[in-house]
Tab-separated table of C-alpha atoms in Angstrom:
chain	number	residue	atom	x	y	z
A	1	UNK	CA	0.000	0.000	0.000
A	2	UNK	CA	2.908	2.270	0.911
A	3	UNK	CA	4.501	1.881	-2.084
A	4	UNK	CA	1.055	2.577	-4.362
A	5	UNK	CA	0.476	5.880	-2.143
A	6	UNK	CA	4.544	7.056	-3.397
A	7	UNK	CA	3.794	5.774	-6.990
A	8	UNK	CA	0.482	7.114	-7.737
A	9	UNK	CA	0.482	10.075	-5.338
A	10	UNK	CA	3.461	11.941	-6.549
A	11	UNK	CA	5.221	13.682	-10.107
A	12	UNK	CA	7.168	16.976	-11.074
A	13	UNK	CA	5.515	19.791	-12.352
A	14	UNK	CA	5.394	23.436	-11.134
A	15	UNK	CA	2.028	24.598	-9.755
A	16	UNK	CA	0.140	27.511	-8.506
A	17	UNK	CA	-3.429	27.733	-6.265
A	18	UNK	CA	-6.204	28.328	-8.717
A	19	UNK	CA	-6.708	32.132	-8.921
A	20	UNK	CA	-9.748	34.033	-7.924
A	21	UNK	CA	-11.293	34.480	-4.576
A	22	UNK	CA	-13.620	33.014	-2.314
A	23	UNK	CA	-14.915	32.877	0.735
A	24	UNK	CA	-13.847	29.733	2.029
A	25	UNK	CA	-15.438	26.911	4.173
A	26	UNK	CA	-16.163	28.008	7.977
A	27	UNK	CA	-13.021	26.952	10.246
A	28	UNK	CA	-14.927	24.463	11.840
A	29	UNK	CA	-14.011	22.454	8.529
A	30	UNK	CA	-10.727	22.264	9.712
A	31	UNK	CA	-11.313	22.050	13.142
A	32	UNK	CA	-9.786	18.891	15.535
A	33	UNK	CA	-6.372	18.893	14.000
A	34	UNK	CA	-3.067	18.235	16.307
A	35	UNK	CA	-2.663	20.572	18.978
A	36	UNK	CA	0.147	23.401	18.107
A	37	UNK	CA	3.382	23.085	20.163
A	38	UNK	CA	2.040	25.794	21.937
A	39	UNK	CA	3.751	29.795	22.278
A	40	UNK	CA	7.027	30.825	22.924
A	41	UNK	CA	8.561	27.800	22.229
A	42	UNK	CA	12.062	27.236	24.056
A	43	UNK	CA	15.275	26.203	22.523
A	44	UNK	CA	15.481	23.014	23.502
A	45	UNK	CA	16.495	20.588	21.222
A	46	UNK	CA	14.147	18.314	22.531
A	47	UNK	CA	11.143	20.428	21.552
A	48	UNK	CA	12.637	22.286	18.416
A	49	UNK	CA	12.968	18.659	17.132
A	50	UNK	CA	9.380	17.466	18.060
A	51	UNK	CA	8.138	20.540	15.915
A	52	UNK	CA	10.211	19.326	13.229
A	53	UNK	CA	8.711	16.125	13.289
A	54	UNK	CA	5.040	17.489	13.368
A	55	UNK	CA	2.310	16.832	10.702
A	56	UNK	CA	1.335	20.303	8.973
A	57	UNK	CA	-2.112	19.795	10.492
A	58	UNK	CA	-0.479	20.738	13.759
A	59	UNK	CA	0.660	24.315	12.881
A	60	UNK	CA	-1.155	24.802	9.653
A	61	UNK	CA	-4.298	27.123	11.011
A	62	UNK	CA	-2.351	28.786	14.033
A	63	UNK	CA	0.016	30.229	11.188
A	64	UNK	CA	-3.096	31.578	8.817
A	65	UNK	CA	-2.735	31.418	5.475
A	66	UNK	CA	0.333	30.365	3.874
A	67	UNK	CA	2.105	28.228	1.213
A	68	UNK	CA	4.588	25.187	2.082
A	69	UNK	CA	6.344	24.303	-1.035
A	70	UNK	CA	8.837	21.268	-0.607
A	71	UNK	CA	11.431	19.677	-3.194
A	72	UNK	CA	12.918	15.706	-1.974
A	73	UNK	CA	15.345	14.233	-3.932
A	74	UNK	CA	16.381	10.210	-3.090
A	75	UNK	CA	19.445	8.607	-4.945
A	76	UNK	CA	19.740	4.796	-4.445
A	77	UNK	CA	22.303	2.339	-6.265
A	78	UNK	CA	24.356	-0.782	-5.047
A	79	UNK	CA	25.797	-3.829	-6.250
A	80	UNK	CA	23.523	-5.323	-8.509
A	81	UNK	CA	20.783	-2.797	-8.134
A	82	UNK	CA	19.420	-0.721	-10.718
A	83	UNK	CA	20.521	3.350	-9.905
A	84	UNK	CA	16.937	4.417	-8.299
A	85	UNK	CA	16.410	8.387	-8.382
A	86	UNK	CA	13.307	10.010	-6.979
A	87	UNK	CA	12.126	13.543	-7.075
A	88	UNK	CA	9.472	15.049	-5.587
A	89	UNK	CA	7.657	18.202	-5.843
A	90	UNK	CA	4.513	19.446	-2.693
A	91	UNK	CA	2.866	22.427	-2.849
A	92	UNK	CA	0.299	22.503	0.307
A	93	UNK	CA	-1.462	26.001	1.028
A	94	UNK	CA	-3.815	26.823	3.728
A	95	UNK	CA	-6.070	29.452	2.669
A	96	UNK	CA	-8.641	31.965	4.186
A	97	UNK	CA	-11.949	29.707	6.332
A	98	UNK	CA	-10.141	26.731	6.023
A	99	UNK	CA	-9.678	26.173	2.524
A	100	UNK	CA	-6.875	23.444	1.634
A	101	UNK	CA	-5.346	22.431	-1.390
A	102	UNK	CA	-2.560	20.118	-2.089
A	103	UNK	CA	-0.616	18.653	-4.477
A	104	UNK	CA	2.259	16.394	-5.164
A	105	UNK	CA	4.313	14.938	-8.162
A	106	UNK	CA	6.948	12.767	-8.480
A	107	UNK	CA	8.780	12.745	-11.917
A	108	UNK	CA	6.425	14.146	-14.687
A	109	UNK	CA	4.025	11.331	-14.646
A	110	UNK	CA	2.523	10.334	-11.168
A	111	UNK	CA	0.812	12.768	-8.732
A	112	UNK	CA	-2.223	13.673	-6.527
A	113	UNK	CA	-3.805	16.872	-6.407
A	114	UNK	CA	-6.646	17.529	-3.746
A	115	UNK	CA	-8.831	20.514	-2.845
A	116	UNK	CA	-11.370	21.179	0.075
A	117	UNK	CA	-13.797	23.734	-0.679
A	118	UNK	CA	-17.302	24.590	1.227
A	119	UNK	CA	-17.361	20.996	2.337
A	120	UNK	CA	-16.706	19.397	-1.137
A	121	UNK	CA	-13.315	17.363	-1.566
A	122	UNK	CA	-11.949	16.787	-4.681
A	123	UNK	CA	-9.349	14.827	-6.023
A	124	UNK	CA	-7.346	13.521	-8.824
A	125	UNK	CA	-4.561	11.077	-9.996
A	126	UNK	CA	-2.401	13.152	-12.241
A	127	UNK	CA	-3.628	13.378	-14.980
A	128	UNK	CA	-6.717	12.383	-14.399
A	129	UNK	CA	-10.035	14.178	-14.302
A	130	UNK	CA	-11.310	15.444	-10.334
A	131	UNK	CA	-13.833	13.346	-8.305
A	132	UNK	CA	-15.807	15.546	-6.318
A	133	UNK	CA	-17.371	14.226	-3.192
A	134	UNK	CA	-18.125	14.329	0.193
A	135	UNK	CA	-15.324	13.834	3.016
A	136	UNK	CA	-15.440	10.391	5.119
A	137	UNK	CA	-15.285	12.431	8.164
A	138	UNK	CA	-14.612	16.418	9.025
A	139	UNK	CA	-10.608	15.138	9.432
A	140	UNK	CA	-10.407	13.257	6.217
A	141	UNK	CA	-8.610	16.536	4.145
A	142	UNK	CA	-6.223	17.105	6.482
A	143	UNK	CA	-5.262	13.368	7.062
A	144	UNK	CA	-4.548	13.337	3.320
A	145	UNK	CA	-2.932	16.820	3.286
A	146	UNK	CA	-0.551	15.380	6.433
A	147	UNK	CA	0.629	12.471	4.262
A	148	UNK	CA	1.470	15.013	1.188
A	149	UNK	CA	3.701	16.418	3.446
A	150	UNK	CA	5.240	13.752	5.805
A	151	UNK	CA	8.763	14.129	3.808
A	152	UNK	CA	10.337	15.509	6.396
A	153	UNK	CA	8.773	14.159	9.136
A	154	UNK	CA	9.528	10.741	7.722
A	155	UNK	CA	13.459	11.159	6.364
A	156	UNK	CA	13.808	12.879	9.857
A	157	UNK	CA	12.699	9.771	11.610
A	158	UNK	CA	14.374	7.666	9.142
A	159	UNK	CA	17.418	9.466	10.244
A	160	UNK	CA	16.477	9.676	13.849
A	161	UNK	CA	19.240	8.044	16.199
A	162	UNK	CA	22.287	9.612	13.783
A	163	UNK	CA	20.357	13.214	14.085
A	164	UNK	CA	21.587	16.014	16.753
A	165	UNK	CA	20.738	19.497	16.644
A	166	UNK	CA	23.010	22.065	17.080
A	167	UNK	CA	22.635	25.606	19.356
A	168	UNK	CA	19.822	27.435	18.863
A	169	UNK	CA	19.540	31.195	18.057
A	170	UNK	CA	17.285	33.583	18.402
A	171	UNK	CA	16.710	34.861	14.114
A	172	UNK	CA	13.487	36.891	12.353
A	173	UNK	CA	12.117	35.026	9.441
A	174	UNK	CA	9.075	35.965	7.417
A	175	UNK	CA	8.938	38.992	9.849
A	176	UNK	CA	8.378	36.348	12.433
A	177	UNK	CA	10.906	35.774	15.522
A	178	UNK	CA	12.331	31.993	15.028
A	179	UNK	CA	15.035	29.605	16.118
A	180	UNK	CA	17.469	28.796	13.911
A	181	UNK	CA	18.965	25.184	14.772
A	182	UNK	CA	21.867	23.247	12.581
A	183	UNK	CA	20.853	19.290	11.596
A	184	UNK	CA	24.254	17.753	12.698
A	185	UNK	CA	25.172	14.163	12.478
A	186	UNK	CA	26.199	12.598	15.641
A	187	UNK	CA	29.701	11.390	16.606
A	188	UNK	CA	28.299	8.310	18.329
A	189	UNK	CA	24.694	6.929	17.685
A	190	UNK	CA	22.464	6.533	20.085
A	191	UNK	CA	22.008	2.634	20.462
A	192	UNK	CA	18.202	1.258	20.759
A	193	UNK	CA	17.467	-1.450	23.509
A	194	UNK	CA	15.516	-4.695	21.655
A	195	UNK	CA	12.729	-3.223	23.037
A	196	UNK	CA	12.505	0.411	21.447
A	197	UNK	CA	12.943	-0.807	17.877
A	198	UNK	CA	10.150	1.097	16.128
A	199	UNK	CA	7.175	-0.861	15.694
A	200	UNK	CA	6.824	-0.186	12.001
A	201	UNK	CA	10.379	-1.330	11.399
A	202	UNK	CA	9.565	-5.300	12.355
A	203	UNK	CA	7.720	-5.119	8.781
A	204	UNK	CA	9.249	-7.576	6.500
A	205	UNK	CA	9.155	-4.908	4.043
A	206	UNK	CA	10.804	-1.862	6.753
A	207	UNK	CA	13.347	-4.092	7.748
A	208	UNK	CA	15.846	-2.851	5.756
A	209	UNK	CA	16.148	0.305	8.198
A	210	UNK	CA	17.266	-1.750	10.698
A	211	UNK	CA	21.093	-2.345	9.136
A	212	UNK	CA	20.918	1.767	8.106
A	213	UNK	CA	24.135	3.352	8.518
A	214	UNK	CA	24.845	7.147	8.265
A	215	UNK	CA	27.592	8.380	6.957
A	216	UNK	CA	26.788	12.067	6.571
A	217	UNK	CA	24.145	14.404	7.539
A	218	UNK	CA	23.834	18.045	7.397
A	219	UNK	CA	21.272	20.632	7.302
A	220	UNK	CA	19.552	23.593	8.766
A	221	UNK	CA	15.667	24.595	10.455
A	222	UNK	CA	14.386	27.606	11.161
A	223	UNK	CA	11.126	27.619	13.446
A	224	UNK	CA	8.563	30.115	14.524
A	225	UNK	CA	8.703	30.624	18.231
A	226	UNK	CA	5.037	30.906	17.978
A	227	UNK	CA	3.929	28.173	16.315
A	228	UNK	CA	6.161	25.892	16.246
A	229	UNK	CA	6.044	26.113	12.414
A	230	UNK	CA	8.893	24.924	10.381
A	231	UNK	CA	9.724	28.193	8.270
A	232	UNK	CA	12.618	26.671	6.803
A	233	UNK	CA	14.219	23.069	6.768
A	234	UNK	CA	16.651	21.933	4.662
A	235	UNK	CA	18.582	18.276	4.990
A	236	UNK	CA	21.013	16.283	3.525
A	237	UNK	CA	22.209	12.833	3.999
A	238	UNK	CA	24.159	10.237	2.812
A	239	UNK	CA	23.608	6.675	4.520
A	240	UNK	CA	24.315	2.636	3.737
A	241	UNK	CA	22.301	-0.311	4.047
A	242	UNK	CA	22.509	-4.017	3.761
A	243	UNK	CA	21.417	-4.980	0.503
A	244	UNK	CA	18.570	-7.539	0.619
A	245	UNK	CA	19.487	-11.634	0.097
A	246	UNK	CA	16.667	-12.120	-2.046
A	247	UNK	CA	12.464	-12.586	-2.252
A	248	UNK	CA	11.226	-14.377	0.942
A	249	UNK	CA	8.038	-15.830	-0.074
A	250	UNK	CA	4.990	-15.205	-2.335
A	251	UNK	CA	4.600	-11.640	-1.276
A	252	UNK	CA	7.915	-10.673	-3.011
A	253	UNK	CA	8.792	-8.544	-0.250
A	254	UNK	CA	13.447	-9.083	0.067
A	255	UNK	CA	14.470	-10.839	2.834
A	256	UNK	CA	17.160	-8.931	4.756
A	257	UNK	CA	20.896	-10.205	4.330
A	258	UNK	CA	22.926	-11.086	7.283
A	259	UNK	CA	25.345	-8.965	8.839
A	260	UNK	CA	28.478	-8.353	6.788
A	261	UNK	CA	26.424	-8.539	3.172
A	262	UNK	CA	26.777	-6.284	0.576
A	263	UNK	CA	25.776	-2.448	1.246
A	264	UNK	CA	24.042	-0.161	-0.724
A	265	UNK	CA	23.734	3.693	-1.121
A	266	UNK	CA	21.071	5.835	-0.103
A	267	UNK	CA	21.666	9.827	-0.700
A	268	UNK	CA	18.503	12.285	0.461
A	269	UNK	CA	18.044	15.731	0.031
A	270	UNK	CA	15.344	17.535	1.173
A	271	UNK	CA	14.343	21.894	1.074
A	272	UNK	CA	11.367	22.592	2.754
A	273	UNK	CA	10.179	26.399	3.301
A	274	UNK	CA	6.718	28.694	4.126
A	275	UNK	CA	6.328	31.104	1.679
A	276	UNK	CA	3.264	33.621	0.573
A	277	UNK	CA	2.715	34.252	4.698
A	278	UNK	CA	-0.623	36.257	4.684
A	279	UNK	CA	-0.773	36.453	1.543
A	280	UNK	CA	-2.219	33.139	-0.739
A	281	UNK	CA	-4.768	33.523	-3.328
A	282	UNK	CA	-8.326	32.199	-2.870
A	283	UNK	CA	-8.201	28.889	-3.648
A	284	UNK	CA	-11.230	27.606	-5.750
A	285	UNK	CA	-13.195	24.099	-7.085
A	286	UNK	CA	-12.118	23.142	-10.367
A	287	UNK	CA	-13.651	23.987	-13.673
A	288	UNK	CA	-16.640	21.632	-14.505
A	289	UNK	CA	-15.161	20.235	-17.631
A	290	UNK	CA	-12.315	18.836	-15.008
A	291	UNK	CA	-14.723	17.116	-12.869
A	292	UNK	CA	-16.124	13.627	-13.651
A	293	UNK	CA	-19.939	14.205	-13.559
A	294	UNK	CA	-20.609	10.310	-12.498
A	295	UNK	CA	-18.452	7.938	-11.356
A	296	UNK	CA	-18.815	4.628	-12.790
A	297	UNK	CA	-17.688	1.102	-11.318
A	298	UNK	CA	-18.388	2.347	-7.554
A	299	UNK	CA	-16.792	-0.858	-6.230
A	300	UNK	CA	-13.591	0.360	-8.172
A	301	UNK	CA	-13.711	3.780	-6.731
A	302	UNK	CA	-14.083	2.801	-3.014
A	303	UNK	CA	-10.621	0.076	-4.116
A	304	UNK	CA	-8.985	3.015	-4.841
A	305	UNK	CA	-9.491	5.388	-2.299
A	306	UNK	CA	-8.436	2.143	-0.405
A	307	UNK	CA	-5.031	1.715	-1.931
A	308	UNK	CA	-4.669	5.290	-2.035
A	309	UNK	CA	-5.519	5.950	1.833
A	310	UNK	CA	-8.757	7.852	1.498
A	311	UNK	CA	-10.898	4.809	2.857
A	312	UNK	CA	-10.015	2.266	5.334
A	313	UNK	CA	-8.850	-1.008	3.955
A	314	UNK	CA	-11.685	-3.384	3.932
A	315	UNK	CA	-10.554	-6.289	6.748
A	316	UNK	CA	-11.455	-8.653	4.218
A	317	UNK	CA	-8.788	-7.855	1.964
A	318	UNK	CA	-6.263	-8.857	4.460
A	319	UNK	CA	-7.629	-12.465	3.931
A	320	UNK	CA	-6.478	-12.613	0.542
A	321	UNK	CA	-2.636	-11.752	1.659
A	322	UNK	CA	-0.177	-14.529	2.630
């Protein structure tokens, strides 16, 4: 499923928010999303890193209306491995009562787009044509809108026990007071008991993290002492892994090699920053001739919006894996 969501939600195209104006949706629309860090946040690493790691949900209405445009960049290559390059492209604006709209691309041919307007969601596959209909629940936007953006949160926790931060100080960005941190790598990292293995990582599939080594890591953050937004982030690393031995069973899914095996390369670079503060354009629905009027095959639509994460995954589908 994970791998669907990067393929077919993702692509590489410049974009801007629909001109024109509009009222927008009332803020209740948006309403039960993560708690903001909270004001005046401190300099501790501790917490500067936490509001790093947060979903844009979090800090998205506290900041008003704004534009986070994003550009990720993954090299991977090994013995025996094709060279693997990704690029990605997210544009996700908050506008004025709510208003959202999203969109990422990967390369020039996969993407998602996705706008919430006066309780109406619409979305589209690049380069398909919208479907326009109504939200599972009230949260259902911004869940989507928080996994268009998880790049850093996710490359950060990928990172995670190789990552220090550096001495914060006090800086003004955006006309906004901030702290501006460094992304070090650190001289010894931290080890993790059997026990505090992340969950995620005992899938066959995650496993791979496990045996990640870093070998460099640098980068920068700026963040509003408001907020907690991150007005700036920008991160590079280059890391190893053990290359897998092979396909463990029907699912396809490598098996991880022992200790010792071959490694591979894995470069990331990442530039995240807020722009248009205050001042985004109204963000609108689509032009009718973009919208599919009736969707046909409904049992294909709700598989999709399973695969894609819009719906929950049926429990019966799980009977069908190995």
């Amino acid at each position: 499923m994970a791998t669907l969501w990067l393929v077919t939600a993702c692509g590489a195209r410049s974009a801007s928010v629909p001109a024109t104006s509009g009222e927008g949706v009332p803020a209740r629309a948006a309403g039960g999303s993560p708690a903001p860090l909270g004001a005046s946040l401190g300099a501790a690493p501790e917490r500067l890193l936490e509001a790093l790691q947060q979903p844009w949900s979090a800090f998205a209405r506290p900041l008003g209306p704004h534009r986070v445009r994003l550009h990720a960049r993954s090299l991977r290559s090994g013995p025996g491995l094709p060279m693997a390059r990704v690029e990605q492209h997210v544009d996700l604006v908050w506008g004025a009562g709510g208003r959202l709209w999203v969109r990422k691309d990967t390369h020039d041919q996969y993407g998602l787009e996705l706008r919430w307007i006066d309780d109406w969601l619409y979305l589209r596959q690049r380069w398909n044509r919208f479907i326009r209909r109504r939200a599972l629940d009230r949260q259902e936007p911004l869940r989507l809108a928080d996994r268009a953006y998880g790049l850093l949160p996710d490359e950060l926790a990928l990172l995670g026990r190789f990552l220090k931060l550096g001495p914060a100080r006090a800086v003004t960005v955006l006309g906004r007071a901030a702290w501006q941190v460094s992304l070090l790598r650190a001289e010894r990292a931290g080890e993790l008991a059997p026990g505090e293995q992340d969950e995620q990582d005992a899938q066959l599939a995650r496993r791979w993290r496990r045996s990640l080594q870093v070998e460099e890591l640098t980068g920068t953050a700026a963040i509003d002492r408001l907020t907690g937004a991150p007005l700036l982030a920008r991160v590079h690393a280059r890391c190893s892994f053990t290359l897998p031995a092979g396909p463990s069973d029907a699912t396809g899914i490598p098996r991880l090699a022992s200790s010792g095996g071959a490694r591979g390369q894995l470069e990331l670079e990442l530039e995240q920053r807020v722009i248009d503060l205050g001042e985004v354009s109204g963000i609108t629905a689509p032009p009718a001739e973009e919208i599919v009027a009736e969707v046909r095959g409904h049992r294909l639509e709700i598989e999709r919006q399973m695969v894609l994460g819009e719906r929950p995954v049926d429990p019966a589908w799980r009977q069908l894996s190995p």
